[in-house]
Amino acid sequence: MYVAVKGGEAAIANAHSLLADRRRGDRSVPALRLDQIVEQLALGVDRVMSEGSLYDRELAALAIVQARGDLIEAIFLVRAYRTTLPRFGYSKAIDTAAMLVERRVSATYKDLPGGQLLGPTFDYTHRLLDPELAAGGDVAEPLQRETDAQAMPRVSAILAREGLIEPDGEMPRDNVPGDITREPLEFPMARDIRLQALSRGDEGFLLALGYSTQRGYARNHPFVGEIRIGEVELELDVPELPFAVPLGTVRVTECQMVNQFKGSAKAPPQFTRGYGLVFGQSERKAMAMALCDRALRASELGEDVVAAAQDEEFVISHSDNVQATGFVEHLKLPHYVDFQAELDLVRRMRAEYDARENPVKAEDKREAAE
C-alpha cells in the first residue's frame, strides 16, 4: 500500500536498511548469538514458542533477534514460518503424569506423594535489582540431590479417589482433536479447540481476564491444585509398526486449577477443573489459561454467564495477539480515500449545523464565497 506514495519503493528499501542498522546497534558491541538468547533469555524464548505454536528454541531465538526483542513480532515471524512446514501426522497425547519433573508445587496439599519441588522460580526472590549481574561474574553451580523413583500422581487423581472432583475430560470423537491452524473457528467450541486457542493466546490478555475472575467478575474461587514443569516424551503412532515411535522430549508447564462447584440438577457438589498447558516454563500463562478455561465452562456447568471472561466468543476472538496486532497496526497504513470521504462528510454536516445555529453568519459565508 505504501508503494502508491511518491518514492515509495525506495523509501521502503531505505526503511529496511535502517531497521537492519538499528537491529545491529553499535558495531563495537559484540553481536548476540542465538545460543546466548536460548540459554539466558529462556523465558522469552518459551513465550515465543508457546504463542507461535512451534517448539524450536533456535528458531524462536532467531525471531527475537530479527524482531529486535519485540516478542509479538517474533511470535508473528514464527507462525509465518510454521505455515511452510510439512505435517507428518499427530503425536499421541502426552502423559504429564510421567513427566520428568523439575518444578512441582501445590496450594492444596502440603505433603504430596513424590513431594514438592521448588525448582527455578522467582517466587522467593526480593525483586531487587542485582548489580552483580551487570559485571557478568561467575554463578555457583546449583545444589542437586539424587532423584528417587517415587511416583508423582496428580492432585486431581487424589481427589478423584474420594469422588470429590469431576471426571477428567473425554477425548474428542474418533480420538482426533480439532486443529485451529487448519480449520476456521466456529462457536460454540468444543473444549479441545478452545484449549488450543487459549494455549497460544496472548499472555497479557489472558492474565487480565484471569485476574478479573478473582475480582468478582465470574464468581470463581480457585485453588492451584498443581503446577508442574518438566520434560515429557512425544510419541507417534506409525501404521506399519505395532508400537509408538518416540520422537524426543519437549518441556512444558501444566497447571490444574481446582474450583468449588455447588452442584446442579445433573451433578452433585464437587470440585471442578480448569486446565492450562503451554510450551516451556511459563506458569503465569498456564495459570491464567486455567482460570479462563474454568470461567468459559460456565454454560457447560449450568452457571450464569455474567462476565467477559465467561463469554467464549469475546475471549477467543480477542486472545490472539497476531490477529490483534494486525488489525490495530493496519490503521497506520494509507487510508487517504476513506479519510477524504469522511472529511467531506464532516464539512457538509458542519455547514448544515452552522446554518441552523447561526443562519445570518452562514448567509454571509455564502455571499463571501460567491
mmCIF file of C-alpha atoms in Angstrom:
data_model
loop_
_atom_site.group_PDB
_atom_site.id
_atom_site.type_symbol
_atom_site.label_atom_id
_atom_site.label_comp_id
_atom_site.label_asym_id
_atom_site.label_seq_id
_atom_site.Cartn_x
_atom_site.Cartn_y
_atom_site.Cartn_z
ATOM 1 C CA MET A 1 0.000 0.000 0.000
ATOM 2 C CA TYR A 2 2.911 2.345 0.632
ATOM 3 C CA VAL A 3 4.113 1.935 -2.979
ATOM 4 C CA ALA A 4 1.463 4.450 -4.021
ATOM 5 C CA VAL A 5 3.309 7.127 -2.050
ATOM 6 C CA LYS A 6 5.796 9.183 -4.061
ATOM 7 C CA GLY A 7 9.158 7.463 -3.862
ATOM 8 C CA GLY A 8 7.503 4.557 -2.054
ATOM 9 C CA GLU A 9 9.704 1.668 -3.206
ATOM 10 C CA ALA A 10 12.943 3.498 -2.477
ATOM 11 C CA ALA A 11 11.595 4.653 0.892
ATOM 12 C CA ILE A 12 10.668 1.087 1.860
ATOM 13 C CA ALA A 13 14.131 -0.203 0.862
ATOM 14 C CA ASN A 14 15.766 2.516 2.940
ATOM 15 C CA ALA A 15 13.477 1.770 5.878
ATOM 16 C CA HIS A 16 14.565 -1.889 5.749
ATOM 17 C CA SER A 17 18.208 -0.835 5.655
ATOM 18 C CA LEU A 18 17.725 1.461 8.638
ATOM 19 C CA LEU A 19 15.899 -1.307 10.520
ATOM 20 C CA ALA A 20 18.852 -3.653 9.963
ATOM 21 C CA ASP A 21 21.214 -0.952 11.214
ATOM 22 C CA ARG A 22 19.185 -0.341 14.371
ATOM 23 C CA ARG A 23 18.897 -4.079 14.955
ATOM 24 C CA ARG A 24 22.682 -4.467 14.846
ATOM 25 C CA GLY A 25 23.296 -1.419 17.032
ATOM 26 C CA ASP A 26 26.773 -0.220 17.967
ATOM 27 C CA ARG A 27 29.306 -2.221 15.929
ATOM 28 C CA SER A 28 31.771 -2.107 18.815
ATOM 29 C CA VAL A 29 29.369 -4.236 20.896
ATOM 30 C CA PRO A 30 29.555 -7.972 20.077
ATOM 31 C CA ALA A 31 26.551 -9.265 18.175
ATOM 32 C CA LEU A 32 24.152 -11.522 20.043
ATOM 33 C CA ARG A 33 24.459 -15.222 19.359
ATOM 34 C CA LEU A 34 21.412 -17.455 19.251
ATOM 35 C CA ASP A 35 22.817 -19.749 21.931
ATOM 36 C CA GLN A 36 23.096 -16.769 24.287
ATOM 37 C CA ILE A 37 19.420 -15.964 23.793
ATOM 38 C CA VAL A 38 18.352 -19.598 24.150
ATOM 39 C CA GLU A 39 20.294 -20.045 27.384
ATOM 40 C CA GLN A 40 19.989 -16.637 29.040
ATOM 41 C CA LEU A 41 16.632 -15.307 27.799
ATOM 42 C CA ALA A 42 14.923 -18.675 28.024
ATOM 43 C CA LEU A 43 11.555 -17.419 29.299
ATOM 44 C CA GLY A 44 11.211 -15.050 26.354
ATOM 45 C CA VAL A 45 12.094 -17.915 24.020
ATOM 46 C CA ASP A 46 9.488 -20.097 25.730
ATOM 47 C CA ARG A 47 6.771 -17.479 25.232
ATOM 48 C CA VAL A 48 7.580 -17.133 21.536
ATOM 49 C CA MET A 49 7.450 -20.914 21.108
ATOM 50 C CA SER A 50 4.176 -21.205 23.004
ATOM 51 C CA GLU A 51 2.267 -18.385 21.328
ATOM 52 C CA GLY A 52 3.930 -19.093 17.984
ATOM 53 C CA SER A 53 2.779 -22.739 18.180
ATOM 54 C CA LEU A 54 6.192 -24.096 17.213
ATOM 55 C CA TYR A 55 8.611 -25.872 19.531
ATOM 56 C CA ASP A 56 12.070 -24.856 18.305
ATOM 57 C CA ARG A 57 14.315 -22.861 20.608
ATOM 58 C CA GLU A 58 16.794 -21.715 17.979
ATOM 59 C CA LEU A 59 14.080 -20.516 15.614
ATOM 60 C CA ALA A 60 12.392 -18.661 18.469
ATOM 61 C CA ALA A 61 15.733 -17.051 19.393
ATOM 62 C CA LEU A 62 16.286 -16.050 15.755
ATOM 63 C CA ALA A 63 12.828 -14.488 15.650
ATOM 64 C CA ILE A 64 13.567 -12.500 18.821
ATOM 65 C CA VAL A 65 16.775 -11.140 17.267
ATOM 66 C CA GLN A 66 15.047 -10.323 13.980
ATOM 67 C CA ALA A 67 12.216 -8.584 15.841
ATOM 68 C CA ARG A 68 14.659 -6.547 17.977
ATOM 69 C CA GLY A 69 13.185 -8.058 21.115
ATOM 70 C CA ASP A 70 9.539 -7.375 20.222
ATOM 71 C CA LEU A 71 8.022 -10.682 21.330
ATOM 72 C CA ILE A 72 4.723 -10.235 19.489
ATOM 73 C CA GLU A 73 6.591 -9.542 16.252
ATOM 74 C CA ALA A 74 8.746 -12.601 16.975
ATOM 75 C CA ILE A 75 5.603 -14.700 17.510
ATOM 76 C CA PHE A 76 4.306 -13.444 14.141
ATOM 77 C CA LEU A 77 7.560 -14.499 12.441
ATOM 78 C CA VAL A 78 7.442 -17.963 13.995
ATOM 79 C CA ARG A 79 3.822 -18.515 12.985
ATOM 80 C CA ALA A 80 4.588 -17.408 9.425
ATOM 81 C CA TYR A 81 7.476 -19.883 9.262
ATOM 82 C CA ARG A 82 5.295 -22.613 10.736
ATOM 83 C CA THR A 83 2.904 -22.400 7.783
ATOM 84 C CA THR A 84 5.710 -23.539 5.451
ATOM 85 C CA LEU A 85 6.407 -26.783 7.312
ATOM 86 C CA PRO A 86 5.076 -30.171 6.181
ATOM 87 C CA ARG A 87 2.798 -32.086 8.527
ATOM 88 C CA PHE A 88 3.597 -35.753 9.042
ATOM 89 C CA GLY A 89 0.843 -36.600 11.492
ATOM 90 C CA TYR A 90 -0.393 -36.137 15.039
ATOM 91 C CA SER A 91 1.592 -37.314 18.026
ATOM 92 C CA LYS A 92 -0.059 -39.239 20.815
ATOM 93 C CA ALA A 93 -1.381 -37.252 23.754
ATOM 94 C CA ILE A 94 1.473 -36.543 26.134
ATOM 95 C CA ASP A 95 1.382 -38.148 29.573
ATOM 96 C CA THR A 96 2.214 -35.388 32.053
ATOM 97 C CA ALA A 97 1.890 -37.865 34.940
ATOM 98 C CA ALA A 98 5.087 -39.441 33.591
ATOM 99 C CA MET A 99 6.845 -36.077 33.324
ATOM 100 C CA LEU A 100 10.493 -35.749 34.321
ATOM 101 C CA VAL A 101 9.616 -33.031 36.817
ATOM 102 C CA GLU A 102 11.865 -30.075 37.590
ATOM 103 C CA ARG A 103 9.309 -27.976 39.450
ATOM 104 C CA ARG A 104 6.130 -29.108 41.174
ATOM 105 C CA VAL A 105 4.075 -27.107 43.657
ATOM 106 C CA SER A 106 0.572 -27.376 45.075
ATOM 107 C CA ALA A 107 -1.507 -24.914 47.072
ATOM 108 C CA THR A 108 -3.940 -27.601 48.197
ATOM 109 C CA TYR A 109 -1.803 -30.282 49.877
ATOM 110 C CA LYS A 110 1.365 -29.685 51.855
ATOM 111 C CA ASP A 111 2.522 -33.303 51.788
ATOM 112 C CA LEU A 112 2.149 -34.834 48.354
ATOM 113 C CA PRO A 113 3.231 -38.251 47.132
ATOM 114 C CA GLY A 114 6.507 -37.515 45.406
ATOM 115 C CA GLY A 115 6.950 -34.252 47.322
ATOM 116 C CA GLN A 116 7.003 -30.634 46.226
ATOM 117 C CA LEU A 117 9.932 -29.273 44.201
ATOM 118 C CA LEU A 118 10.504 -25.525 44.101
ATOM 119 C CA GLY A 119 12.784 -25.643 41.060
ATOM 120 C CA PRO A 120 13.885 -22.443 39.292
ATOM 121 C CA THR A 121 11.412 -19.742 40.358
ATOM 122 C CA PHE A 122 11.206 -16.020 41.064
ATOM 123 C CA ASP A 123 8.622 -16.648 43.799
ATOM 124 C CA TYR A 124 11.009 -16.223 46.722
ATOM 125 C CA THR A 125 13.305 -13.541 45.308
ATOM 126 C CA HIS A 126 13.186 -9.994 46.729
ATOM 127 C CA ARG A 127 12.635 -8.260 43.355
ATOM 128 C CA LEU A 128 15.654 -6.051 43.916
ATOM 129 C CA LEU A 129 17.987 -5.255 41.030
ATOM 130 C CA ASP A 130 21.236 -7.204 41.299
ATOM 131 C CA PRO A 131 24.196 -5.035 40.173
ATOM 132 C CA GLU A 132 26.454 -8.087 40.186
ATOM 133 C CA LEU A 133 24.679 -9.395 37.099
ATOM 134 C CA ALA A 134 25.941 -6.379 35.150
ATOM 135 C CA ALA A 135 29.517 -7.402 35.938
ATOM 136 C CA GLY A 136 28.942 -10.817 34.404
ATOM 137 C CA GLY A 137 30.527 -12.727 37.266
ATOM 138 C CA ASP A 138 30.568 -16.460 37.685
ATOM 139 C CA VAL A 139 27.468 -18.163 39.046
ATOM 140 C CA ALA A 140 27.801 -21.015 41.520
ATOM 141 C CA GLU A 141 26.572 -24.425 40.432
ATOM 142 C CA PRO A 142 23.175 -25.252 41.990
ATOM 143 C CA LEU A 143 22.880 -27.928 44.630
ATOM 144 C CA GLN A 144 21.268 -31.100 43.394
ATOM 145 C CA ARG A 145 20.281 -34.308 45.067
ATOM 146 C CA GLU A 146 19.816 -37.772 43.715
ATOM 147 C CA THR A 147 16.321 -38.362 42.413
ATOM 148 C CA ASP A 148 14.253 -41.304 43.505
ATOM 149 C CA ALA A 149 11.724 -43.287 41.535
ATOM 150 C CA GLN A 150 8.759 -42.231 43.651
ATOM 151 C CA ALA A 151 5.660 -41.604 41.559
ATOM 152 C CA MET A 152 4.123 -38.119 41.371
ATOM 153 C CA PRO A 153 0.384 -38.603 40.908
ATOM 154 C CA ARG A 154 -1.664 -35.561 40.062
ATOM 155 C CA VAL A 155 -3.562 -33.810 42.846
ATOM 156 C CA SER A 156 -6.723 -34.274 40.817
ATOM 157 C CA ALA A 157 -6.190 -38.050 40.993
ATOM 158 C CA ILE A 158 -6.057 -37.842 44.804
ATOM 159 C CA LEU A 159 -9.395 -36.002 44.877
ATOM 160 C CA ALA A 160 -10.848 -38.372 42.278
ATOM 161 C CA ARG A 161 -10.232 -41.362 44.556
ATOM 162 C CA GLU A 162 -12.702 -39.797 47.015
ATOM 163 C CA GLY A 163 -15.132 -38.872 44.253
ATOM 164 C CA LEU A 164 -14.782 -35.188 45.120
ATOM 165 C CA ILE A 165 -13.796 -33.874 41.690
ATOM 166 C CA GLU A 166 -15.480 -34.147 38.328
ATOM 167 C CA PRO A 167 -14.178 -36.806 35.925
ATOM 168 C CA ASP A 168 -11.421 -35.794 33.552
ATOM 169 C CA GLY A 169 -12.488 -34.621 30.114
ATOM 170 C CA GLU A 170 -13.369 -37.097 27.388
ATOM 171 C CA MET A 171 -11.213 -37.480 24.294
ATOM 172 C CA PRO A 172 -12.662 -35.927 21.118
ATOM 173 C CA ARG A 173 -14.758 -38.111 18.857
ATOM 174 C CA ASP A 174 -12.619 -40.692 16.989
ATOM 175 C CA ASN A 175 -9.707 -39.627 19.220
ATOM 176 C CA VAL A 176 -8.809 -36.946 16.652
ATOM 177 C CA PRO A 177 -8.513 -33.469 18.162
ATOM 178 C CA GLY A 178 -9.524 -30.397 16.210
ATOM 179 C CA ASP A 179 -6.882 -28.115 14.738
ATOM 180 C CA ILE A 180 -7.378 -24.361 14.830
ATOM 181 C CA THR A 181 -4.467 -23.859 12.407
ATOM 182 C CA ARG A 182 -6.321 -25.763 9.649
ATOM 183 C CA GLU A 183 -9.998 -25.241 10.396
ATOM 184 C CA PRO A 184 -11.888 -21.942 10.851
ATOM 185 C CA LEU A 185 -13.185 -21.156 14.311
ATOM 186 C CA GLU A 186 -16.835 -21.881 14.941
ATOM 187 C CA PHE A 187 -18.822 -21.012 18.054
ATOM 188 C CA PRO A 188 -19.684 -22.645 20.350
ATOM 189 C CA MET A 189 -16.406 -24.547 20.542
ATOM 190 C CA ALA A 190 -15.513 -27.980 21.775
ATOM 191 C CA ARG A 191 -13.238 -27.757 24.797
ATOM 192 C CA ASP A 192 -10.199 -29.217 22.998
ATOM 193 C CA ILE A 193 -10.447 -26.485 20.349
ATOM 194 C CA ARG A 194 -10.881 -23.811 22.995
ATOM 195 C CA LEU A 195 -7.839 -25.018 24.928
ATOM 196 C CA GLN A 196 -5.740 -24.826 21.762
ATOM 197 C CA ALA A 197 -6.767 -21.215 21.247
ATOM 198 C CA LEU A 198 -6.059 -20.353 24.881
ATOM 199 C CA SER A 199 -2.665 -22.085 24.814
ATOM 200 C CA ARG A 200 -1.419 -19.799 22.064
ATOM 201 C CA GLY A 201 -3.390 -16.771 23.224
ATOM 202 C CA ASP A 202 -1.689 -13.598 24.416
ATOM 203 C CA GLU A 203 -0.345 -13.964 27.938
ATOM 204 C CA GLY A 204 -1.194 -10.405 28.951
ATOM 205 C CA PHE A 205 -4.780 -10.659 27.721
ATOM 206 C CA LEU A 206 -5.398 -13.991 29.453
ATOM 207 C CA LEU A 207 -3.708 -12.722 32.613
ATOM 208 C CA ALA A 208 -6.043 -9.712 32.727
ATOM 209 C CA LEU A 209 -9.104 -11.929 32.206
ATOM 210 C CA GLY A 210 -7.881 -14.407 34.832
ATOM 211 C CA TYR A 211 -7.375 -11.509 37.237
ATOM 212 C CA SER A 212 -10.900 -10.284 36.524
ATOM 213 C CA THR A 213 -12.316 -13.644 37.634
ATOM 214 C CA GLN A 214 -10.615 -13.130 41.001
ATOM 215 C CA ARG A 215 -12.123 -9.688 41.431
ATOM 216 C CA GLY A 216 -15.704 -10.889 41.321
ATOM 217 C CA TYR A 217 -16.428 -10.848 37.595
ATOM 218 C CA ALA A 218 -17.035 -14.598 37.293
ATOM 219 C CA ARG A 219 -17.703 -15.736 40.883
ATOM 220 C CA ASN A 220 -14.718 -18.022 40.661
ATOM 221 C CA HIS A 221 -12.603 -19.048 43.681
ATOM 222 C CA PRO A 222 -9.867 -21.422 42.558
ATOM 223 C CA PHE A 223 -7.032 -23.271 44.237
ATOM 224 C CA VAL A 224 -3.867 -24.229 42.424
ATOM 225 C CA GLY A 225 -4.212 -27.970 42.601
ATOM 226 C CA GLU A 226 -0.840 -28.405 40.996
ATOM 227 C CA ILE A 227 1.735 -26.772 38.750
ATOM 228 C CA ARG A 228 4.379 -28.983 37.237
ATOM 229 C CA ILE A 229 7.194 -28.109 34.847
ATOM 230 C CA GLY A 230 9.422 -30.615 33.134
ATOM 231 C CA GLU A 231 10.168 -32.818 30.152
ATOM 232 C CA VAL A 232 7.584 -35.109 28.565
ATOM 233 C CA GLU A 233 8.113 -37.623 25.791
ATOM 234 C CA LEU A 234 6.432 -37.302 22.410
ATOM 235 C CA GLU A 235 5.375 -40.459 20.583
ATOM 236 C CA LEU A 236 3.953 -41.052 17.121
ATOM 237 C CA ASP A 237 1.825 -43.982 16.021
ATOM 238 C CA VAL A 238 3.130 -45.395 12.726
ATOM 239 C CA PRO A 239 0.647 -47.703 10.948
ATOM 240 C CA GLU A 240 3.395 -50.113 9.857
ATOM 241 C CA LEU A 241 4.651 -50.643 13.397
ATOM 242 C CA PRO A 242 2.960 -52.303 16.381
ATOM 243 C CA PHE A 243 4.347 -49.752 18.812
ATOM 244 C CA ALA A 244 4.566 -45.980 19.164
ATOM 245 C CA VAL A 245 7.793 -44.380 17.952
ATOM 246 C CA PRO A 246 9.449 -41.937 20.391
ATOM 247 C CA LEU A 247 10.237 -38.603 18.745
ATOM 248 C CA GLY A 248 12.015 -36.867 21.620
ATOM 249 C CA THR A 249 11.051 -34.720 24.570
ATOM 250 C CA VAL A 250 9.570 -31.268 24.999
ATOM 251 C CA ARG A 251 9.499 -29.028 28.047
ATOM 252 C CA VAL A 252 6.009 -27.970 29.154
ATOM 253 C CA THR A 253 4.224 -26.257 32.026
ATOM 254 C CA GLU A 254 0.964 -27.759 33.238
ATOM 255 C CA CYS A 255 -1.491 -26.169 35.667
ATOM 256 C CA GLN A 256 -4.597 -27.750 37.154
ATOM 257 C CA MET A 257 -6.914 -25.382 38.975
ATOM 258 C CA VAL A 258 -9.429 -26.818 41.449
ATOM 259 C CA ASN A 259 -12.683 -24.888 41.790
ATOM 260 C CA GLN A 260 -15.632 -25.356 44.099
ATOM 261 C CA PHE A 261 -18.959 -26.244 42.460
ATOM 262 C CA LYS A 262 -22.199 -26.281 44.421
ATOM 263 C CA GLY A 263 -23.782 -28.839 42.107
ATOM 264 C CA SER A 264 -26.684 -28.802 39.693
ATOM 265 C CA ALA A 265 -29.633 -30.924 38.645
ATOM 266 C CA LYS A 266 -27.215 -33.194 36.765
ATOM 267 C CA ALA A 267 -24.147 -33.191 39.020
ATOM 268 C CA PRO A 268 -23.517 -33.388 42.787
ATOM 269 C CA PRO A 269 -21.500 -30.820 44.740
ATOM 270 C CA GLN A 270 -17.865 -31.378 43.832
ATOM 271 C CA PHE A 271 -14.709 -29.692 42.678
ATOM 272 C CA THR A 272 -14.367 -28.773 39.006
ATOM 273 C CA ARG A 273 -11.283 -28.323 36.883
ATOM 274 C CA GLY A 274 -9.559 -25.545 34.995
ATOM 275 C CA TYR A 275 -6.660 -26.613 32.811
ATOM 276 C CA GLY A 276 -3.605 -24.929 31.323
ATOM 277 C CA LEU A 277 -0.711 -26.362 29.301
ATOM 278 C CA VAL A 278 1.959 -24.385 27.444
ATOM 279 C CA PHE A 279 5.384 -24.934 25.912
ATOM 280 C CA GLY A 280 8.431 -24.216 28.054
ATOM 281 C CA GLN A 281 8.399 -22.660 31.517
ATOM 282 C CA SER A 282 5.527 -20.199 31.793
ATOM 283 C CA GLU A 283 3.464 -20.883 34.875
ATOM 284 C CA ARG A 284 1.842 -17.430 34.882
ATOM 285 C CA LYS A 285 0.470 -18.122 31.390
ATOM 286 C CA ALA A 286 -0.585 -21.667 32.351
ATOM 287 C CA MET A 287 -2.374 -20.367 35.460
ATOM 288 C CA ALA A 288 -4.141 -17.611 33.509
ATOM 289 C CA MET A 289 -5.156 -20.174 30.891
ATOM 290 C CA ALA A 290 -6.568 -22.490 33.564
ATOM 291 C CA LEU A 291 -8.578 -19.641 35.099
ATOM 292 C CA CYS A 292 -10.033 -18.702 31.716
ATOM 293 C CA ASP A 293 -10.757 -22.337 30.868
ATOM 294 C CA ARG A 294 -12.812 -22.742 34.034
ATOM 295 C CA ALA A 295 -14.629 -19.437 33.512
ATOM 296 C CA LEU A 296 -15.515 -20.440 29.947
ATOM 297 C CA ARG A 297 -17.140 -23.645 31.217
ATOM 298 C CA ALA A 298 -19.920 -21.654 32.895
ATOM 299 C CA SER A 299 -22.617 -22.684 30.415
ATOM 300 C CA GLU A 300 -21.488 -26.319 30.487
ATOM 301 C CA LEU A 301 -21.844 -26.358 34.281
ATOM 302 C CA GLY A 302 -25.183 -24.535 34.325
ATOM 303 C CA GLU A 303 -23.770 -21.287 35.712
ATOM 304 C CA ASP A 304 -24.915 -17.810 34.709
ATOM 305 C CA VAL A 305 -22.719 -16.070 32.118
ATOM 306 C CA VAL A 306 -22.261 -12.630 33.674
ATOM 307 C CA ALA A 307 -18.662 -11.622 32.924
ATOM 308 C CA ALA A 308 -16.371 -11.064 29.952
ATOM 309 C CA ALA A 309 -14.142 -13.993 30.951
ATOM 310 C CA GLN A 310 -17.150 -16.323 30.583
ATOM 311 C CA ASP A 311 -18.025 -15.136 27.065
ATOM 312 C CA GLU A 312 -16.404 -17.656 24.741
ATOM 313 C CA GLU A 313 -16.652 -15.619 21.554
ATOM 314 C CA PHE A 314 -15.301 -12.487 23.238
ATOM 315 C CA VAL A 315 -12.343 -14.287 24.856
ATOM 316 C CA ILE A 316 -11.271 -16.462 21.937
ATOM 317 C CA SER A 317 -11.833 -13.810 19.257
ATOM 318 C CA HIS A 318 -9.612 -11.311 21.070
ATOM 319 C CA SER A 319 -6.935 -13.523 22.641
ATOM 320 C CA ASP A 320 -4.767 -13.929 19.533
ATOM 321 C CA ASN A 321 -2.074 -11.231 19.636
ATOM 322 C CA VAL A 322 -1.066 -11.717 15.985
ATOM 323 C CA GLN A 323 -4.606 -11.039 14.780
ATOM 324 C CA ALA A 324 -5.000 -8.175 17.241
ATOM 325 C CA THR A 325 -1.693 -6.622 16.185
ATOM 326 C CA GLY A 326 -2.568 -6.871 12.510
ATOM 327 C CA PHE A 327 -5.920 -5.200 12.955
ATOM 328 C CA VAL A 328 -4.670 -2.403 15.203
ATOM 329 C CA GLU A 329 -1.492 -1.697 13.235
ATOM 330 C CA HIS A 330 -3.251 -1.644 9.860
ATOM 331 C CA LEU A 331 -4.648 1.720 10.954
ATOM 332 C CA LYS A 332 -1.277 3.335 10.205
ATOM 333 C CA LEU A 333 -1.420 2.253 6.538
ATOM 334 C CA PRO A 334 -2.722 4.770 3.955
ATOM 335 C CA HIS A 335 -6.441 5.462 4.267
ATOM 336 C CA TYR A 336 -6.399 8.588 2.119
ATOM 337 C CA VAL A 337 -9.591 7.911 0.140
ATOM 338 C CA ASP A 338 -11.563 6.877 3.234
ATOM 339 C CA PHE A 339 -10.401 9.924 5.150
ATOM 340 C CA GLN A 340 -11.170 12.340 2.320
ATOM 341 C CA ALA A 341 -14.699 10.936 2.101
ATOM 342 C CA GLU A 342 -15.216 11.390 5.858
ATOM 343 C CA LEU A 343 -13.612 14.840 5.737
ATOM 344 C CA ASP A 344 -16.086 15.908 3.051
ATOM 345 C CA LEU A 345 -18.977 14.461 5.080
ATOM 346 C CA VAL A 346 -17.923 16.287 8.258
ATOM 347 C CA ARG A 347 -17.562 19.578 6.342
ATOM 348 C CA ARG A 348 -21.109 19.237 4.942
ATOM 349 C CA MET A 349 -22.559 18.327 8.345
ATOM 350 C CA ARG A 350 -20.732 21.243 9.939
ATOM 351 C CA ALA A 351 -22.088 23.608 7.327
ATOM 352 C CA GLU A 352 -25.638 22.356 7.955
ATOM 353 C CA TYR A 353 -25.129 22.759 11.709
ATOM 354 C CA ASP A 354 -23.844 26.313 11.332
ATOM 355 C CA ALA A 355 -26.793 27.160 9.096
ATOM 356 C CA ARG A 356 -29.238 26.041 11.757
ATOM 357 C CA GLU A 357 -27.472 27.623 14.687
ATOM 358 C CA ASN A 358 -26.442 30.905 13.082
ATOM 359 C CA PRO A 359 -28.294 31.473 9.808
ATOM 360 C CA VAL A 360 -27.082 35.078 9.423
ATOM 361 C CA LYS A 361 -23.430 34.085 9.651
ATOM 362 C CA ALA A 362 -23.993 31.180 7.291
ATOM 363 C CA GLU A 363 -25.582 33.542 4.733
ATOM 364 C CA ASP A 364 -22.614 35.906 4.999
ATOM 365 C CA LYS A 365 -20.264 32.967 4.315
ATOM 366 C CA ARG A 366 -22.213 32.004 1.227
ATOM 367 C CA GLU A 367 -22.185 35.559 -0.093
ATOM 368 C CA ALA A 368 -18.456 35.872 0.537
ATOM 369 C CA ALA A 369 -17.903 32.606 -1.319
ATOM 370 C CA GLU A 370 -19.906 33.914 -4.282
#
